Coordinates of C-alpha atoms and ligand atoms in Angstrom, one line a residue:
M1 CA 133.9 73.3 97.3
E2 CA 132.0 70.3 98.6
T3 CA 128.3 70.3 97.0
M4 CA 125.6 70.1 99.5
K5 CA 121.8 70.6 99.6
R6 CA 121.0 74.2 100.3
T7 CA 119.2 74.8 103.5
K8 CA 117.1 78.1 103.6
I9 CA 117.9 80.9 106.0
I10 CA 114.7 80.9 107.7
D11 CA 115.2 76.9 108.5
V12 CA 118.8 77.4 109.3
L13 CA 117.6 80.1 112.0
A14 CA 115.1 77.6 113.5
S15 CA 117.3 74.7 113.8
T16 CA 119.0 73.3 116.9
A17 CA 121.1 70.7 115.0
Y18 CA 124.3 72.0 116.5
G19 CA 127.6 70.8 115.0
T20 CA 126.1 69.9 112.0
L21 CA 127.3 70.9 108.3
V22 CA 125.0 72.9 106.5
N23 CA 124.9 75.2 103.1
V24 CA 123.5 78.5 102.9
K25 CA 123.4 80.7 99.9
G26 CA 122.3 84.3 99.7
W27 CA 123.4 88.0 99.5
V28 CA 125.6 89.8 101.7
R29 CA 123.9 92.7 103.5
T30 CA 127.0 93.6 105.8
R31 CA 130.5 92.4 106.8
R32 CA 132.1 93.8 109.9
G33 CA 134.9 92.4 112.1
S34 CA 138.5 92.6 113.0
K35 CA 142.0 91.2 111.5
Q36 CA 141.2 87.6 112.7
V37 CA 137.4 87.0 112.2
S38 CA 134.8 88.8 109.8
F39 CA 130.9 88.5 110.5
I40 CA 128.8 88.3 107.4
A41 CA 125.1 89.0 107.6
L42 CA 123.7 86.8 104.7
N43 CA 120.3 87.0 103.7
D44 CA 118.3 84.8 101.2
G45 CA 115.1 86.5 101.1
S46 CA 113.3 83.7 102.9
T47 CA 112.9 85.8 106.1
I48 CA 113.7 89.2 107.1
H49 CA 116.2 87.9 109.6
N50 CA 119.9 87.3 108.2
V51 CA 122.0 84.6 109.3
Q52 CA 125.6 85.2 110.9
V53 CA 128.5 83.7 108.9
V54 CA 131.6 83.6 111.0
V55 CA 134.9 83.8 108.8
D56 CA 138.2 82.9 110.5
L57 CA 140.3 84.9 108.1
D58 CA 143.4 82.9 108.5
K59 CA 141.5 79.7 106.9
F60 CA 140.5 81.8 103.7
D61 CA 142.4 83.2 100.7
D62 CA 143.0 87.0 100.7
E63 CA 141.8 87.2 97.3
L64 CA 138.7 85.3 98.1
L65 CA 138.0 87.3 101.3
K66 CA 138.4 90.9 99.2
L67 CA 135.0 89.7 96.9
I68 CA 132.7 89.7 99.8
T69 CA 131.4 92.9 100.2
T70 CA 127.8 94.2 100.4
G71 CA 125.5 93.1 97.9
A72 CA 127.9 89.9 96.7
S73 CA 126.2 86.5 96.5
L74 CA 127.8 83.6 98.2
S75 CA 127.4 80.0 98.9
V76 CA 128.6 79.2 102.2
N77 CA 129.1 75.6 103.8
G78 CA 130.0 75.7 107.6
I79 CA 129.3 74.2 111.1
L80 CA 125.9 75.2 112.5
T81 CA 126.6 76.8 116.2
Q82 CA 124.9 78.0 119.0
S83 CA 125.6 81.4 118.7
Q84 CA 127.5 83.7 121.7
G85 CA 126.4 87.1 120.6
K86 CA 123.3 88.3 121.4
G87 CA 120.6 89.0 118.7
Q88 CA 120.8 85.3 117.1
A89 CA 120.3 81.8 118.3
V90 CA 122.6 80.2 115.8
E91 CA 125.5 80.9 113.5
I92 CA 127.4 79.5 110.9
Q93 CA 131.5 78.7 111.3
A94 CA 132.5 78.9 107.9
T95 CA 134.3 76.1 106.2
E96 CA 134.1 76.6 102.7
I97 CA 132.8 79.8 100.7
E98 CA 132.3 80.4 97.0
V99 CA 131.6 83.7 95.3
Y100 CA 128.9 83.7 92.8
G101 CA 128.9 86.9 91.9
T102 CA 130.7 90.6 93.1
A103 CA 128.8 93.8 93.8
D104 CA 131.6 96.6 93.2
P105 CA 131.4 98.7 96.4
A106 CA 131.9 101.7 94.2
T107 CA 128.5 101.3 92.1
Y108 CA 126.4 99.0 94.1
P109 CA 123.7 101.4 95.0
L110 CA 122.5 99.7 98.3
Q111 CA 125.8 100.5 100.2
K112 CA 124.4 102.4 103.3
K113 CA 121.3 102.0 105.4
G114 CA 118.9 104.8 105.3
H115 CA 118.0 105.7 101.5
S116 CA 114.9 107.5 101.1
M117 CA 111.7 106.1 99.5
E118 CA 111.9 108.2 96.8
F119 CA 115.8 107.2 96.0
L120 CA 114.6 103.4 96.4
R121 CA 111.8 104.1 93.7
E122 CA 114.3 104.9 91.2
I123 CA 116.1 101.8 91.9
A124 CA 113.0 99.3 92.0
H125 CA 114.9 96.6 90.5
L126 CA 117.1 96.4 93.5
R127 CA 114.9 97.5 96.2
P128 CA 113.5 94.1 96.8
R129 CA 116.9 93.5 98.4
T130 CA 116.1 96.0 101.2
N131 CA 114.7 94.6 104.6
T132 CA 111.6 97.0 103.8
F133 CA 111.0 96.1 100.5
G134 CA 111.8 92.1 101.4
A135 CA 109.2 92.5 104.1
V136 CA 106.7 94.2 102.2
F137 CA 106.8 91.9 99.4
R138 CA 106.5 88.9 101.5
I139 CA 103.5 90.4 103.4
R140 CA 102.0 91.0 99.6
H141 CA 102.3 87.4 98.7
N142 CA 101.1 86.3 102.1
M143 CA 97.9 88.8 101.6
A144 CA 97.1 87.3 98.2
Y145 CA 97.1 83.6 99.6
A146 CA 95.0 84.8 102.5
I147 CA 92.5 86.1 100.1
H148 CA 92.3 83.0 98.2
K149 CA 91.9 80.9 101.3
F150 CA 89.3 83.3 102.7
F151 CA 87.2 82.9 99.7
H152 CA 87.8 79.3 98.8
D153 CA 87.0 78.2 102.2
K154 CA 83.6 80.1 102.2
G155 CA 82.9 78.3 98.8
F156 CA 83.2 81.0 96.7
F157 CA 84.8 80.3 93.0
Y158 CA 87.7 82.1 91.7
F159 CA 86.3 83.7 88.5
H160 CA 88.7 85.0 85.7
T161 CA 87.3 88.2 83.9
P162 CA 88.8 89.6 80.9
I163 CA 91.6 92.1 80.7
I164 CA 91.0 93.5 77.4
T165 CA 87.3 94.6 77.1
A166 CA 85.0 96.5 74.4
S167 CA 82.9 98.4 77.0
D168 CA 83.8 101.0 79.4
C169 CA 80.2 100.4 81.3
E170 CA 81.4 101.0 84.6
G171 CA 82.6 104.5 84.0
A172 CA 84.9 104.1 86.8
G173 CA 87.7 105.9 85.3
Q174 CA 89.6 106.6 82.1
M175 CA 90.5 103.9 80.3
F176 CA 93.8 102.9 78.1
Q177 CA 93.1 101.9 75.0
V178 CA 94.3 98.7 73.2
T179 CA 95.2 98.8 69.5
T180 CA 97.3 97.4 66.6
M181 CA 96.3 100.4 64.4
N182 CA 99.2 102.2 63.2
L183 CA 98.9 105.7 64.9
Y184 CA 100.6 107.6 62.1
D185 CA 97.8 106.4 59.9
L186 CA 94.4 106.3 61.2
K187 CA 91.8 105.8 58.7
K188 CA 88.7 108.3 60.0
D189 CA 85.2 108.5 58.2
E190 CA 83.8 112.0 56.9
N191 CA 83.2 113.5 60.7
G192 CA 86.8 112.7 61.8
S193 CA 85.9 109.7 63.8
I194 CA 88.4 107.0 63.9
L195 CA 87.4 104.1 61.9
Y196 CA 88.0 100.7 64.3
D197 CA 86.7 98.2 61.5
N198 CA 90.1 97.1 60.8
D199 CA 92.0 97.1 64.4
F200 CA 92.3 94.1 65.9
F201 CA 89.0 93.5 67.4
G202 CA 87.0 95.2 64.8
K203 CA 86.1 97.7 67.6
Q204 CA 87.5 100.1 70.1
A205 CA 89.0 98.1 73.0
S206 CA 90.4 98.9 76.2
L207 CA 92.3 97.7 79.5
T208 CA 89.8 96.7 81.9
V209 CA 88.8 99.3 84.9
S210 CA 86.9 96.6 86.8
G211 CA 86.0 92.6 86.5
Q212 CA 82.5 93.6 88.2
L213 CA 80.1 93.3 85.3
E214 CA 81.5 90.0 84.1
G215 CA 81.6 89.2 87.7
E216 CA 78.0 89.5 88.1
L217 CA 77.3 87.1 85.0
A218 CA 79.2 84.5 86.9
A219 CA 77.6 85.1 90.2
T220 CA 74.2 84.6 88.8
A221 CA 75.3 81.1 87.7
L222 CA 77.6 80.0 90.3
G223 CA 76.4 81.6 93.4
Q224 CA 79.1 83.3 94.8
I225 CA 82.2 84.3 93.1
Y226 CA 85.2 86.5 93.5
T227 CA 87.9 88.0 91.1
F228 CA 91.4 88.9 91.9
G229 CA 93.4 90.5 88.7
P230 CA 94.9 93.7 87.5
T231 CA 92.8 96.6 86.8
F232 CA 93.8 99.7 84.8
R233 CA 92.7 103.5 85.2
A234 CA 94.2 106.1 83.1
E235 CA 93.2 109.0 85.7
N236 CA 95.8 111.5 86.0
S237 CA 95.6 111.4 90.0
N238 CA 99.2 111.6 91.3
T239 CA 98.4 110.8 95.1
P240 CA 99.8 108.2 97.2
R241 CA 96.7 106.3 96.9
H242 CA 96.1 105.8 93.1
L243 CA 98.3 103.9 90.7
A244 CA 97.4 103.2 86.8
E245 CA 97.8 99.5 87.2
F246 CA 96.3 98.0 90.4
W247 CA 95.2 94.5 91.3
M248 CA 91.4 94.5 92.7
I249 CA 89.6 91.8 94.7
E250 CA 85.6 92.0 93.8
P251 CA 83.4 89.3 95.2
E252 CA 80.0 89.1 93.8
V253 CA 77.3 87.1 95.6
A254 CA 73.7 86.2 94.4
F255 CA 70.8 86.6 96.9
N256 CA 72.9 88.9 99.1
D257 CA 71.5 92.2 100.1
I258 CA 73.6 95.1 101.4
N259 CA 73.5 93.9 104.8
D260 CA 74.9 90.6 103.8
N261 CA 77.5 92.5 101.8
M262 CA 78.6 94.6 104.5
E263 CA 79.0 91.5 106.6
L264 CA 80.9 90.0 104.2
A265 CA 83.2 92.9 103.5
E266 CA 84.0 93.4 107.3
E267 CA 84.4 89.6 107.7
F268 CA 87.0 89.6 104.9
I269 CA 89.0 92.5 105.6
K270 CA 89.4 91.5 109.4
F271 CA 90.5 87.9 108.2
C272 CA 93.1 89.6 105.9
V273 CA 94.3 91.8 109.1
R274 CA 94.4 89.0 111.6
W275 CA 96.3 86.8 108.7
A276 CA 98.7 89.5 108.4
L277 CA 99.4 89.6 112.0
E278 CA 99.8 86.1 112.6
Q279 CA 101.4 85.0 109.8
C280 CA 103.5 87.9 108.8
A281 CA 104.5 88.5 112.5
D282 CA 108.3 89.1 111.8
D283 CA 108.0 91.2 108.7
V284 CA 105.1 93.4 110.5
K285 CA 107.1 94.0 113.4
F286 CA 110.1 95.0 111.5
L287 CA 107.9 97.7 109.8
N288 CA 106.4 98.4 113.0
D289 CA 109.6 99.3 114.5
M290 CA 111.4 100.9 111.9
F291 CA 108.7 103.2 110.5
D292 CA 105.4 103.1 112.1
K293 CA 105.4 102.4 115.9
E294 CA 101.6 102.4 115.8
L295 CA 101.2 100.0 112.9
I296 CA 100.5 96.9 115.0
A297 CA 98.2 98.7 117.3
R298 CA 96.4 100.1 114.5
L299 CA 95.9 96.6 113.0
E300 CA 94.7 95.2 116.4
G301 CA 92.6 97.9 116.7
V302 CA 90.5 97.6 113.6
L303 CA 89.9 93.7 114.6
K304 CA 88.3 95.0 118.2
D305 CA 85.4 96.3 117.6
S306 CA 82.6 96.2 114.7
F307 CA 82.7 98.9 111.9
V308 CA 80.4 101.7 112.4
R309 CA 77.5 101.7 109.9
L310 CA 76.3 105.2 108.8
T311 CA 74.6 106.5 105.9
Y312 CA 76.2 109.1 103.6
T313 CA 73.5 111.7 104.8
E314 CA 74.7 110.9 108.5
G315 CA 78.0 111.2 107.6
I316 CA 77.5 114.5 105.6
K317 CA 75.9 116.0 108.9
I318 CA 78.6 115.1 110.9
L319 CA 81.2 116.7 108.9
E320 CA 79.1 120.0 108.7
E321 CA 78.9 119.9 112.4
A322 CA 82.8 119.8 112.5
V323 CA 83.1 122.6 109.7
A324 CA 80.4 124.7 112.1
K325 CA 82.7 124.1 115.0
G326 CA 85.7 125.3 113.0
H327 CA 87.4 122.5 111.7
K328 CA 89.0 123.4 108.4
F329 CA 88.8 120.8 105.3
E330 CA 90.7 121.6 102.2
F331 CA 87.2 120.6 100.0
P332 CA 84.0 121.7 100.6
V333 CA 81.4 119.7 102.4
Y334 CA 77.6 119.6 101.2
W335 CA 75.1 116.9 100.7
G336 CA 75.8 115.4 97.1
V337 CA 79.7 116.0 97.2
D338 CA 81.6 113.1 96.4
L339 CA 84.0 112.8 99.6
A340 CA 87.4 113.4 99.6
S341 CA 90.0 111.3 101.4
E342 CA 90.5 113.8 104.3
H343 CA 86.5 113.8 104.9
E344 CA 86.4 110.2 105.1
R345 CA 89.5 109.8 107.4
F346 CA 87.9 112.8 109.7
L347 CA 85.1 110.4 110.1
V348 CA 87.3 107.2 110.9
E349 CA 90.2 108.8 113.0
D350 CA 88.6 111.8 114.7
H351 CA 84.9 111.2 115.0
F352 CA 84.4 107.6 115.3
K353 CA 87.9 106.2 115.9
R354 CA 87.4 103.1 114.0
P355 CA 86.4 102.0 110.6
V356 CA 83.3 103.2 109.1
I357 CA 80.9 101.7 106.2
L358 CA 79.1 104.5 104.8
T359 CA 76.2 103.6 102.7
D360 CA 73.2 105.1 100.8
Y361 CA 75.1 107.7 98.5
P362 CA 73.3 109.9 96.0
K363 CA 72.9 108.4 92.9
E364 CA 74.7 111.0 90.8
I365 CA 78.1 110.1 92.4
K366 CA 77.9 106.4 92.1
A367 CA 77.6 104.0 89.1
F368 CA 74.5 103.1 87.1
Y369 CA 74.3 99.7 88.4
M370 CA 73.6 100.2 92.1
K371 CA 70.2 99.4 93.4
Q372 CA 67.8 102.6 93.8
N373 CA 66.4 103.5 96.8
D374 CA 62.7 104.5 97.3
D375 CA 63.7 108.2 98.1
G376 CA 64.6 108.4 94.3
K377 CA 67.7 110.1 95.3
T378 CA 70.1 107.6 96.6
V379 CA 71.5 104.3 95.7
R380 CA 72.7 101.2 97.9
A381 CA 76.0 102.0 97.9
M382 CA 78.6 101.1 100.5
D383 CA 82.1 102.5 100.8
V384 CA 84.1 101.0 103.7
L385 CA 86.5 103.5 105.3
F386 CA 89.6 102.9 107.0
P387 CA 92.0 104.8 108.8
K388 CA 95.1 106.3 107.0
I389 CA 93.7 105.2 103.8
G390 CA 90.1 106.4 103.3
E391 CA 88.1 104.4 100.8
I392 CA 89.6 100.9 100.9
I393 CA 86.6 99.2 99.5
G394 CA 83.6 100.2 97.2
G395 CA 80.6 98.2 96.7
S396 CA 76.7 98.1 96.6
E397 CA 73.7 95.9 96.3
R398 CA 72.9 96.0 92.7
E399 CA 69.8 96.9 90.8
A400 CA 68.2 93.9 90.0
D401 CA 65.1 95.3 88.2
Y402 CA 65.3 95.3 84.6
D403 CA 63.2 98.6 84.0
K404 CA 65.1 100.5 86.7
L405 CA 68.4 99.4 85.4
Y406 CA 67.1 100.3 81.7
S407 CA 65.9 103.7 82.5
R408 CA 69.4 104.5 84.6
I409 CA 71.0 103.4 81.5
Q410 CA 69.2 105.8 79.3
E411 CA 69.4 108.7 81.8
L412 CA 73.1 108.4 81.7
H413 CA 73.3 107.8 77.8
I414 CA 75.3 104.5 78.2
P415 CA 75.3 103.0 74.8
M416 CA 72.6 100.3 74.8
K417 CA 74.2 98.1 72.2
D418 CA 77.4 97.5 74.5
M419 CA 75.2 96.7 77.5
W420 CA 72.6 93.6 76.2
W421 CA 74.6 91.0 77.7
Y422 CA 74.6 92.6 81.0
L423 CA 71.0 93.5 81.2
D424 CA 70.1 89.8 80.2
T425 CA 71.1 88.8 84.0
R426 CA 67.8 91.0 84.6
R427 CA 65.8 89.4 81.8
F428 CA 66.3 86.1 82.7
G429 CA 66.1 84.7 86.4
T430 CA 67.0 88.1 87.9
V431 CA 68.0 87.8 91.5
P432 CA 69.0 90.2 94.5
H433 CA 72.8 90.4 94.4
S434 CA 75.6 92.3 95.9
G435 CA 79.4 92.8 95.8
F436 CA 82.4 94.9 96.2
G437 CA 86.0 95.8 95.4
L438 CA 88.7 95.8 97.5
G439 CA 92.1 97.6 96.0
F440 CA 94.5 95.3 96.8
E441 CA 97.4 97.8 97.2
R442 CA 95.2 100.0 99.4
L443 CA 94.7 96.8 101.7
L444 CA 98.6 96.2 101.6
L445 CA 99.0 100.0 102.7
F446 CA 97.3 99.5 105.5
V447 CA 98.7 96.3 106.7
T448 CA 102.3 97.5 105.9
G449 CA 101.7 100.9 107.3
M450 CA 103.7 102.2 104.2
T451 CA 102.4 105.7 103.1
N452 CA 102.7 105.8 99.3
I453 CA 101.0 103.2 97.0
R454 CA 104.3 103.2 94.9
D455 CA 105.9 101.5 97.6
V456 CA 103.4 98.3 98.0
I457 CA 103.8 97.2 94.5
P458 CA 107.0 95.8 92.9
F459 CA 106.8 98.1 89.7
P460 CA 104.3 101.0 90.0
R461 CA 102.6 102.6 87.1
T462 CA 101.9 106.2 87.4
P463 CA 101.7 109.3 85.1
K464 CA 104.8 109.8 83.4
N465 CA 106.4 106.5 85.0
A466 CA 106.5 103.0 83.7
E467 CA 110.3 102.1 84.2
F468 CA 111.1 98.6 84.7
Ligands
LIG1 P1 88.9 106.5 94.8 O1 87.6 107.2 95.2 O2 89.6 106.3 95.9 O3 89.7 107.0 93.5 P2 87.0 104.8 93.5 O4 85.9 105.1 94.1 O5 87.3 105.4 91.7 O6 88.2 105.1 94.3 P3 86.1 102.3 93.0 O7 85.9 102.3 91.7 O8 85.2 102.0 94.1 O9 87.1 103.3 93.5 O10 87.1 100.7 93.2 C1 87.0 100.0 94.2 C2 88.2 99.9 95.1 O11 89.5 100.1 94.3 C3 88.7 101.2 95.6 O12 87.6 101.0 97.1 C4 90.0 101.2 96.2 O13 90.3 100.5 97.2 C5 90.6 100.7 94.8 N1 91.1 101.7 93.7 C6 90.3 102.6 92.9 N2 91.0 103.3 92.3 C7 92.3 103.0 92.5 C8 93.5 103.4 92.0 N3 93.6 104.3 90.9 N4 94.5 102.8 92.6 C9 94.7 101.7 93.4 N5 93.6 101.4 93.8 C10 92.3 101.9 93.6
LIG2 MN1 84.5 103.8 95.1

């Protein structure tokens, strides 16, 4: 077969160079046809769309043709032709075909369409070859790019915070321990406590639950930074919104108060949603048509209005009124409760019908570093609540006052020896500052319309599941 430079299918489909010879490579999605001619739908991952390869059966060897089944990989030389059929502008009249690899129809699992999402999770090594997961993972890439673009264009610096950490200061969740100790032969002191002196780091270490504390160090030097990295939480919550390993984006800005923080969060998330609509139009349209007919309308919906801004206390009042009018929630509503997803979604989907930023939460249900309000009861927290998702962003203005922060750390019995470096930001040149964390997969749930977070990350890690 004549060697030619490969053209990606996305470029072939946009080409009008009819009559020229092109080469495409990809995987067979379907093959259909008659005794004289076969139509092969070929996909190479560059786009949701397949190119149609037309094969005149008389011109090819039977032995070769037999190998061209769903899942097989091919290199095709052929003439780019204006298509007569509907649904595509161009097709390729094959002149030469090489089969790189076959896919036995008896065992290749992606034979028919319409597999359940549960089944596809069991074959996560092959599911990127489906239309759905191709679309989701192309969107995932594009959103990562959009996030870097948004912050870079605003003059933020991408700051790398450690993945292995020796302090669970955040208290954001249960941590995974990192150790090189022999678990069959742990050294303990007379009280039965494990001795970490001989462990790799000489002390107990874990995978990070958040880069925020280190992010604050950077913000109080570089002004405005963001992190974008993997985060780990060993919480045993088997929900469609929680992963044990997920990616988080955490901007942190010196001199921003909570209002600046809310503005940044709203602008940021709208930028990302607009990017998905404009830059991933084909993939979003596919997901809209196949899975969720309201996806595009929902994405356009959040761009339209400004987000509602409401205090936690006002939010509780609305929820209590709904309960009084007979609305049934699974979990109770009262001032002081950590809102469940059903409460958050009620405010967004039923009451306001647009995204809500809830502020000033009770200090007991929020982290120690949040700025304390004068009422002595609430802190300057802000959660952004989204339709279908609930909490998509959690953030706050940070406590900048050394004494207030110090006494909160003591109240919560957080070991001071782990916190000295963090407290130094308030000892030396402290400034008002704010930041937030966006769960990358929660954003992807929203822009793809997928309903389970396991379906927006290539290889999900959840309780009892770390396959692939
Ligand atoms: P939730 O109440 O939903 O469990 P959280 O309040 O524990 O979340 P934060 O500590 O505020 O979460 O983390 C910031 C953001 O990270 C959240 O707003 C969410 O988008 C995301 N996030 C938190 N935990 C997870 C998880 N286990 N899997 C995926 N994303 C998560
Ligand atoms: Mn939160």
